[in-house]
C-alpha atoms as a printed R data frame, in Angstrom:
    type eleno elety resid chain resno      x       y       z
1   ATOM     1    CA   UNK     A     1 37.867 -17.069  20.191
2   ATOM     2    CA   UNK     A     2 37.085 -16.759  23.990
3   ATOM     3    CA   UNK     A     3 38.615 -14.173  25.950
4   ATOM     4    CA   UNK     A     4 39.434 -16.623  29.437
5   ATOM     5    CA   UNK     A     5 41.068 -13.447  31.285
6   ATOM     6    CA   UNK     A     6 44.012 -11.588  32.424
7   ATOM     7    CA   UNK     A     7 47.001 -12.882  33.858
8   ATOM     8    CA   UNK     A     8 49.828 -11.028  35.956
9   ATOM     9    CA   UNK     A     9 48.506  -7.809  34.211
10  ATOM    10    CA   UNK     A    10 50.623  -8.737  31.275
11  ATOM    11    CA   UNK     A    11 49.107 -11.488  29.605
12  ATOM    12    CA   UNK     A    12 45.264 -12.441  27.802
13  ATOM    13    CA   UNK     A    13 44.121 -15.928  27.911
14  ATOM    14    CA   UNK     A    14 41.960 -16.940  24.905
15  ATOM    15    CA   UNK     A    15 40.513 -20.306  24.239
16  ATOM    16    CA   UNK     A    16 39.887 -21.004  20.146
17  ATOM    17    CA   UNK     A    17 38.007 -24.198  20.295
18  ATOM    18    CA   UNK     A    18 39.955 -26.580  22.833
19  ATOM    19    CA   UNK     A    19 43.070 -24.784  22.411
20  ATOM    20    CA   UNK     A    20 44.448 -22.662  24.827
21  ATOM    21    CA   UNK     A    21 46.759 -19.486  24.043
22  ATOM    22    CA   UNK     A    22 48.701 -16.990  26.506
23  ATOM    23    CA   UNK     A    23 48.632 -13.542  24.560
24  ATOM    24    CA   UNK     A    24 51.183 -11.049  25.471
25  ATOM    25    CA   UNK     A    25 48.868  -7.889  25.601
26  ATOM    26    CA   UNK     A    26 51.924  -5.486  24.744
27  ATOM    27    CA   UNK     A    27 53.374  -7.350  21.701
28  ATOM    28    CA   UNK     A    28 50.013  -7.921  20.079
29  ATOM    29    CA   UNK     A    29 49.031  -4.366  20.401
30  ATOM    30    CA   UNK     A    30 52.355  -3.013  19.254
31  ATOM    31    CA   UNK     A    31 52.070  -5.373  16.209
32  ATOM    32    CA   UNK     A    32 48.994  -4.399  15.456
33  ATOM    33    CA   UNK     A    33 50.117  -0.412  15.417
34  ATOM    34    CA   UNK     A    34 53.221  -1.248  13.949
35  ATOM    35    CA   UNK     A    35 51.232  -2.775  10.810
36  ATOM    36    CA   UNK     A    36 48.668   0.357  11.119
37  ATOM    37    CA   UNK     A    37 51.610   2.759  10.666
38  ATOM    38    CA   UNK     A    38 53.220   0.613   7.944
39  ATOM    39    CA   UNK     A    39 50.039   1.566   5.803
40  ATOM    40    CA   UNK     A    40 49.363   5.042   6.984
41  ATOM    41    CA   UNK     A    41 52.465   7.059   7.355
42  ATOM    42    CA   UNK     A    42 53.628   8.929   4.810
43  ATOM    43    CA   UNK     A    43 56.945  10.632   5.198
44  ATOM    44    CA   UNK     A    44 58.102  13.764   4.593
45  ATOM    45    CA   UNK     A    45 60.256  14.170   1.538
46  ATOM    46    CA   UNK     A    46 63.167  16.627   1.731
47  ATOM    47    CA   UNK     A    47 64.508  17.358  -2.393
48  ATOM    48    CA   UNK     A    48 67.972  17.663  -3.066
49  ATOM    49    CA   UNK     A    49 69.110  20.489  -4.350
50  ATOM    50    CA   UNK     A    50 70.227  18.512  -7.599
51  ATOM    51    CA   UNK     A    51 68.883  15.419  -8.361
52  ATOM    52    CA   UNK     A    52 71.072  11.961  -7.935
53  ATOM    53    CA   UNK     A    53 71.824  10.102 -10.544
54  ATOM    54    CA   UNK     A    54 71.566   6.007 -10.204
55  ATOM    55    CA   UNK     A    55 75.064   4.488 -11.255
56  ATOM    56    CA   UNK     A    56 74.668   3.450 -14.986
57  ATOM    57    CA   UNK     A    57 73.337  -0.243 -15.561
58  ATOM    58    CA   UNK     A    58 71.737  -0.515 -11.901
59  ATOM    59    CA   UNK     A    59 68.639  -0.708 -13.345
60  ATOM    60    CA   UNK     A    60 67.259  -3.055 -15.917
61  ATOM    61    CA   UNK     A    61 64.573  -2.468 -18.232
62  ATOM    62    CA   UNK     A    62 62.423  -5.189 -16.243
63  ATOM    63    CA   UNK     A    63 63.488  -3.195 -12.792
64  ATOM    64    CA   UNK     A    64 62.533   0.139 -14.670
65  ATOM    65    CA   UNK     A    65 59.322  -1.520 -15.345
66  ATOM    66    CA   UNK     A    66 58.650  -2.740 -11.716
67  ATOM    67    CA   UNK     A    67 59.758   0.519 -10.299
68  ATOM    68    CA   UNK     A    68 56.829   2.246 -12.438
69  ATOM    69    CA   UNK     A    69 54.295  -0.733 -11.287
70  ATOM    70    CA   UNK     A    70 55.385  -0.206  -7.627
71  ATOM    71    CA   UNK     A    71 55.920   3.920  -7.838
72  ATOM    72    CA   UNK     A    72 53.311   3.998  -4.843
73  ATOM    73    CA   UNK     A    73 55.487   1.786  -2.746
74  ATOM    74    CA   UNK     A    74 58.413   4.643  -3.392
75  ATOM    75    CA   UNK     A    75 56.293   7.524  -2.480
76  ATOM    76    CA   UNK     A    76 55.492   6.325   0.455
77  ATOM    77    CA   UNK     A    77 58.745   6.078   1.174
78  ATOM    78    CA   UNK     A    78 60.024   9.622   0.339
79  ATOM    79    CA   UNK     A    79 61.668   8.709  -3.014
80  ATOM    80    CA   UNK     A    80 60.645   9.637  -6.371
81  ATOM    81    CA   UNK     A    81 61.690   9.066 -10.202
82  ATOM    82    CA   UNK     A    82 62.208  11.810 -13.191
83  ATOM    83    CA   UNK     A    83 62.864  10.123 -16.247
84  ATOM    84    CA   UNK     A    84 65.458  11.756 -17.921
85  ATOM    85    CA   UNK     A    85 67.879   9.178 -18.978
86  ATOM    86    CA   UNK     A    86 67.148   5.262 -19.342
87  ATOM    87    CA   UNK     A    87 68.663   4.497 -16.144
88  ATOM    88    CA   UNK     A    88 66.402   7.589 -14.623
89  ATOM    89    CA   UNK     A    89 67.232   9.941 -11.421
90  ATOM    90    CA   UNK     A    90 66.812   9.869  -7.825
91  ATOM    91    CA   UNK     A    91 65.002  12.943  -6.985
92  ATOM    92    CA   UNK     A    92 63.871  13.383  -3.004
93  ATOM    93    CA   UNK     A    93 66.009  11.501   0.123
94  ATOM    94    CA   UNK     A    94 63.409  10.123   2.867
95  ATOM    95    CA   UNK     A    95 62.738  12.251   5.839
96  ATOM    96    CA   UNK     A    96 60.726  11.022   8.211
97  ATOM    97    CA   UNK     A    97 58.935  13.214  10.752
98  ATOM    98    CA   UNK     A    98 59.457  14.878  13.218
99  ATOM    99    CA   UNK     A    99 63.053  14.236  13.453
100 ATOM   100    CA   UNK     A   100 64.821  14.260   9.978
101 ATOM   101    CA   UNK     A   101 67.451  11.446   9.060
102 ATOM   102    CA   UNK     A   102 70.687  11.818   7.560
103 ATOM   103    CA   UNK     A   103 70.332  11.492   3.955
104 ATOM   104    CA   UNK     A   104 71.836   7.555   3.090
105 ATOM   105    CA   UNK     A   105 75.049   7.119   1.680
106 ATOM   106    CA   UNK     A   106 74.293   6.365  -2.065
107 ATOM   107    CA   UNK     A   107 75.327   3.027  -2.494
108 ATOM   108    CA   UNK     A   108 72.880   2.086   0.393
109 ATOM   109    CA   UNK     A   109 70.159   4.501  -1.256
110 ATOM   110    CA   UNK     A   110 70.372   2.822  -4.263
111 ATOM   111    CA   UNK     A   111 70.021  -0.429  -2.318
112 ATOM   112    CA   UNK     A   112 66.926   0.252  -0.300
113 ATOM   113    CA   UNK     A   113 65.383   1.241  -4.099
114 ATOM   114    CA   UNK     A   114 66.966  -1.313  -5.976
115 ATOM   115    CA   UNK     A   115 66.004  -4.416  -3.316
116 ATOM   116    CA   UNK     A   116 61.898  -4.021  -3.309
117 ATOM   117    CA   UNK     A   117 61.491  -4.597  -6.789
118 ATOM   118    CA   UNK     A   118 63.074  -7.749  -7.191
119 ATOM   119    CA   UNK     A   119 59.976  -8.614  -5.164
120 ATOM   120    CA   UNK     A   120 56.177  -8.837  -6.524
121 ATOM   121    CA   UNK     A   121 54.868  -7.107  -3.268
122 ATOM   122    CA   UNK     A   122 57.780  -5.059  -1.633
123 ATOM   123    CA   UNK     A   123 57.284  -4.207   2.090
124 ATOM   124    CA   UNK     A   124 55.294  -1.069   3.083
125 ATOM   125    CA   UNK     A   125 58.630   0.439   4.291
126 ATOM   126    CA   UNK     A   126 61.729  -1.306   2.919
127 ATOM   127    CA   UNK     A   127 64.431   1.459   4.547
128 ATOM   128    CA   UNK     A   128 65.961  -0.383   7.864
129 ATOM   129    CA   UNK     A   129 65.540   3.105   9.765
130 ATOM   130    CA   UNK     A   130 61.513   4.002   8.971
131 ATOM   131    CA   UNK     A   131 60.980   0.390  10.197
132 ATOM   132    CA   UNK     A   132 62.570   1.084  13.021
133 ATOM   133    CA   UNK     A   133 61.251   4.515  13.491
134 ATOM   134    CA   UNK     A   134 57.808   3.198  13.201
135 ATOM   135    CA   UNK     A   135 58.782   0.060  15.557
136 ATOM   136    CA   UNK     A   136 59.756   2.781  18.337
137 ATOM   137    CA   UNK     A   137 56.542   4.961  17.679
138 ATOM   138    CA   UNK     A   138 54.339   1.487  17.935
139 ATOM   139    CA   UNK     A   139 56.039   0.316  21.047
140 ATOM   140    CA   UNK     A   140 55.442   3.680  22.872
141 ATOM   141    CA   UNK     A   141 52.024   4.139  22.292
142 ATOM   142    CA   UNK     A   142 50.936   0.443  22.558
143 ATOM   143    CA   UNK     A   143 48.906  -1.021  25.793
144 ATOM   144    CA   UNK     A   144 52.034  -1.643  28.659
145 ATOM   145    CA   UNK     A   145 52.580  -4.553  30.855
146 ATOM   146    CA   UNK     A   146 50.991  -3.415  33.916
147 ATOM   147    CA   UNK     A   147 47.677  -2.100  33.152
148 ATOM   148    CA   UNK     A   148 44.780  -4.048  33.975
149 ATOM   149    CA   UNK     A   149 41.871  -4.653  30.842
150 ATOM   150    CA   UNK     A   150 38.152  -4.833  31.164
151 ATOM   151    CA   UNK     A   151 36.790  -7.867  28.621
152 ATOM   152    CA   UNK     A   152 35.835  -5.723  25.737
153 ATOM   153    CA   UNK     A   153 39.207  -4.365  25.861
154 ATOM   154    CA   UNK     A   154 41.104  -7.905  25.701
155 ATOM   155    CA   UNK     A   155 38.423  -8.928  22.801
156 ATOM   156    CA   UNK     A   156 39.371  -6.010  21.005
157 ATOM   157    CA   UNK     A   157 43.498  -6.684  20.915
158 ATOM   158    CA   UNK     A   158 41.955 -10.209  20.364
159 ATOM   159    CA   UNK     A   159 40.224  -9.201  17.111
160 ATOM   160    CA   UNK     A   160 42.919  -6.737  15.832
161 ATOM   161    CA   UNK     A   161 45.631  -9.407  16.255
162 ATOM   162    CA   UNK     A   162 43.288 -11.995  14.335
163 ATOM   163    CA   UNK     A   163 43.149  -9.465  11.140
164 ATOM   164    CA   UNK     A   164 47.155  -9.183  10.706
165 ATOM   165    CA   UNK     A   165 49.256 -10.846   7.882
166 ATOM   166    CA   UNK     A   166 51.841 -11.372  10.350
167 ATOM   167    CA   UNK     A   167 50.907 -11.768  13.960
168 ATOM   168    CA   UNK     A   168 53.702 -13.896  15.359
169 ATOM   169    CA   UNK     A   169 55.780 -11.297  16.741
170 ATOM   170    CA   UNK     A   170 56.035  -7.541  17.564
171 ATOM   171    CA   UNK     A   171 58.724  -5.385  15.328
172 ATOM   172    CA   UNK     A   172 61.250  -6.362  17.562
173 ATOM   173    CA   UNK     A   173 60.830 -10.244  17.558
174 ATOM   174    CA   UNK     A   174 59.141 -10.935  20.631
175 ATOM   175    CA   UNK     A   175 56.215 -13.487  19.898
176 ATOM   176    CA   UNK     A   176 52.332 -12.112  20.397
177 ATOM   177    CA   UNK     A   177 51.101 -15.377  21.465
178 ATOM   178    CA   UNK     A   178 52.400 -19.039  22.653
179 ATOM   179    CA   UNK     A   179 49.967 -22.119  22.630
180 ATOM   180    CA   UNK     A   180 49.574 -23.539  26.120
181 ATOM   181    CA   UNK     A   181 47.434 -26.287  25.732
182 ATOM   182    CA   UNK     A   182 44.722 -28.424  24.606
183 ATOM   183    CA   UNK     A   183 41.939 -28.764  27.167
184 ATOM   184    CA   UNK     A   184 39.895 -32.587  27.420
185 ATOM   185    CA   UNK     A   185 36.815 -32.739  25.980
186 ATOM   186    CA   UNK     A   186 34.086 -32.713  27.931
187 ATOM   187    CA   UNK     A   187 32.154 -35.388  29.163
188 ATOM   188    CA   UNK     A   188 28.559 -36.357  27.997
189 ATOM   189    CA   UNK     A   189 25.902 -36.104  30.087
190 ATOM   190    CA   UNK     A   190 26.943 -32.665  31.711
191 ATOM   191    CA   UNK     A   191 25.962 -28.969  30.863
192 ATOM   192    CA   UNK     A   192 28.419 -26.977  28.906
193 ATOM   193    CA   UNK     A   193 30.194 -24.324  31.130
């Protein structure tokens, strides 16, 4: 990768080989925190005063069994098992800081537990509003559209953007990068740039 420059104070050009990319320096840097804060955050939990039960025959042994392999996943998350009947009990409602959500009406609790295990690796933060939460935090604090960067500063979003799983688009779908084209090759005979 080849940090080219800056353009309109909103945009990184990079060259990777012959290709050319336009890098939108907001959406790669909010993607990049968004992902940070996917791994680091851990929310609040806020117990009920009783715990919730899970309506009988939501969960299969084999979900019971993935729910124990992912329990990490859950924690993160603000929710937590006892194990006092096979089905088991809910016992915390997420509550992420600094501003507390309403607790989820159970059929969609039991959804935002119930859809990550059907998956081998469930998302950091499965529950619609701590994605969006974190979205809103990564947005805010993320380079703007407007502020010019020195080279190391481009090279860095560069690199961070280069070490995501996902780095197509920011939380709220607008792509990081576009390809703009392939340059010639050079011609023989001359010095390299």
């Amino acid at each position: 990768q080849q940090v080219l420059g800056q353009f309109n104070l909103g945009f990184i050009l990079a060259a990777h080989g012959r290709d050319v990319f336009i890098v939108d320096q907001h959406a790669a840097d909010e993607k990049t925190t968004f992902e940070r804060l996917q791994r680091s955050v851990a929310l609040t939990r806020q117990p009920l005063l009783a715990p919730m039960p899970l309506p009988p025959g939501l969960l299969l042994p084999l979900d019971q069994l993935l729910i124990r392999e992912h329990i990490d996943v859950f924690r993160r998350n603000g929710f937590d098992f006892v194990q006092r009947t096979p089905a088991g009990r809910l016992v915390p409602v997420p509550s992420p800081a600094p501003a507390p959500a309403p607790a989820p009406a159970p059929l969609s609790l039991a959804f935002v537990i119930y859809s990550p295990v059907r998956v081998r690796s469930p998302p950091p933060n499965p529950d619609p509003r701590v994605r969006a939460m974190l979205a809103s935090r990564a947005c805010r604090s993320s380079i703007m559209v407007g502020r010019p960067l020195d080279r190391p500063q481009m090279r860095r979003v560069l690199d961070r953007l280069a070490e995501l799983r996902q780095p197509w688009n920011c939380p709220h779908g607008r792509p990081t990068m576009r390809h703009v084209c392939v340059l010639p090759p050079e011609p023989a005979g001359l010095p390299p740039a």
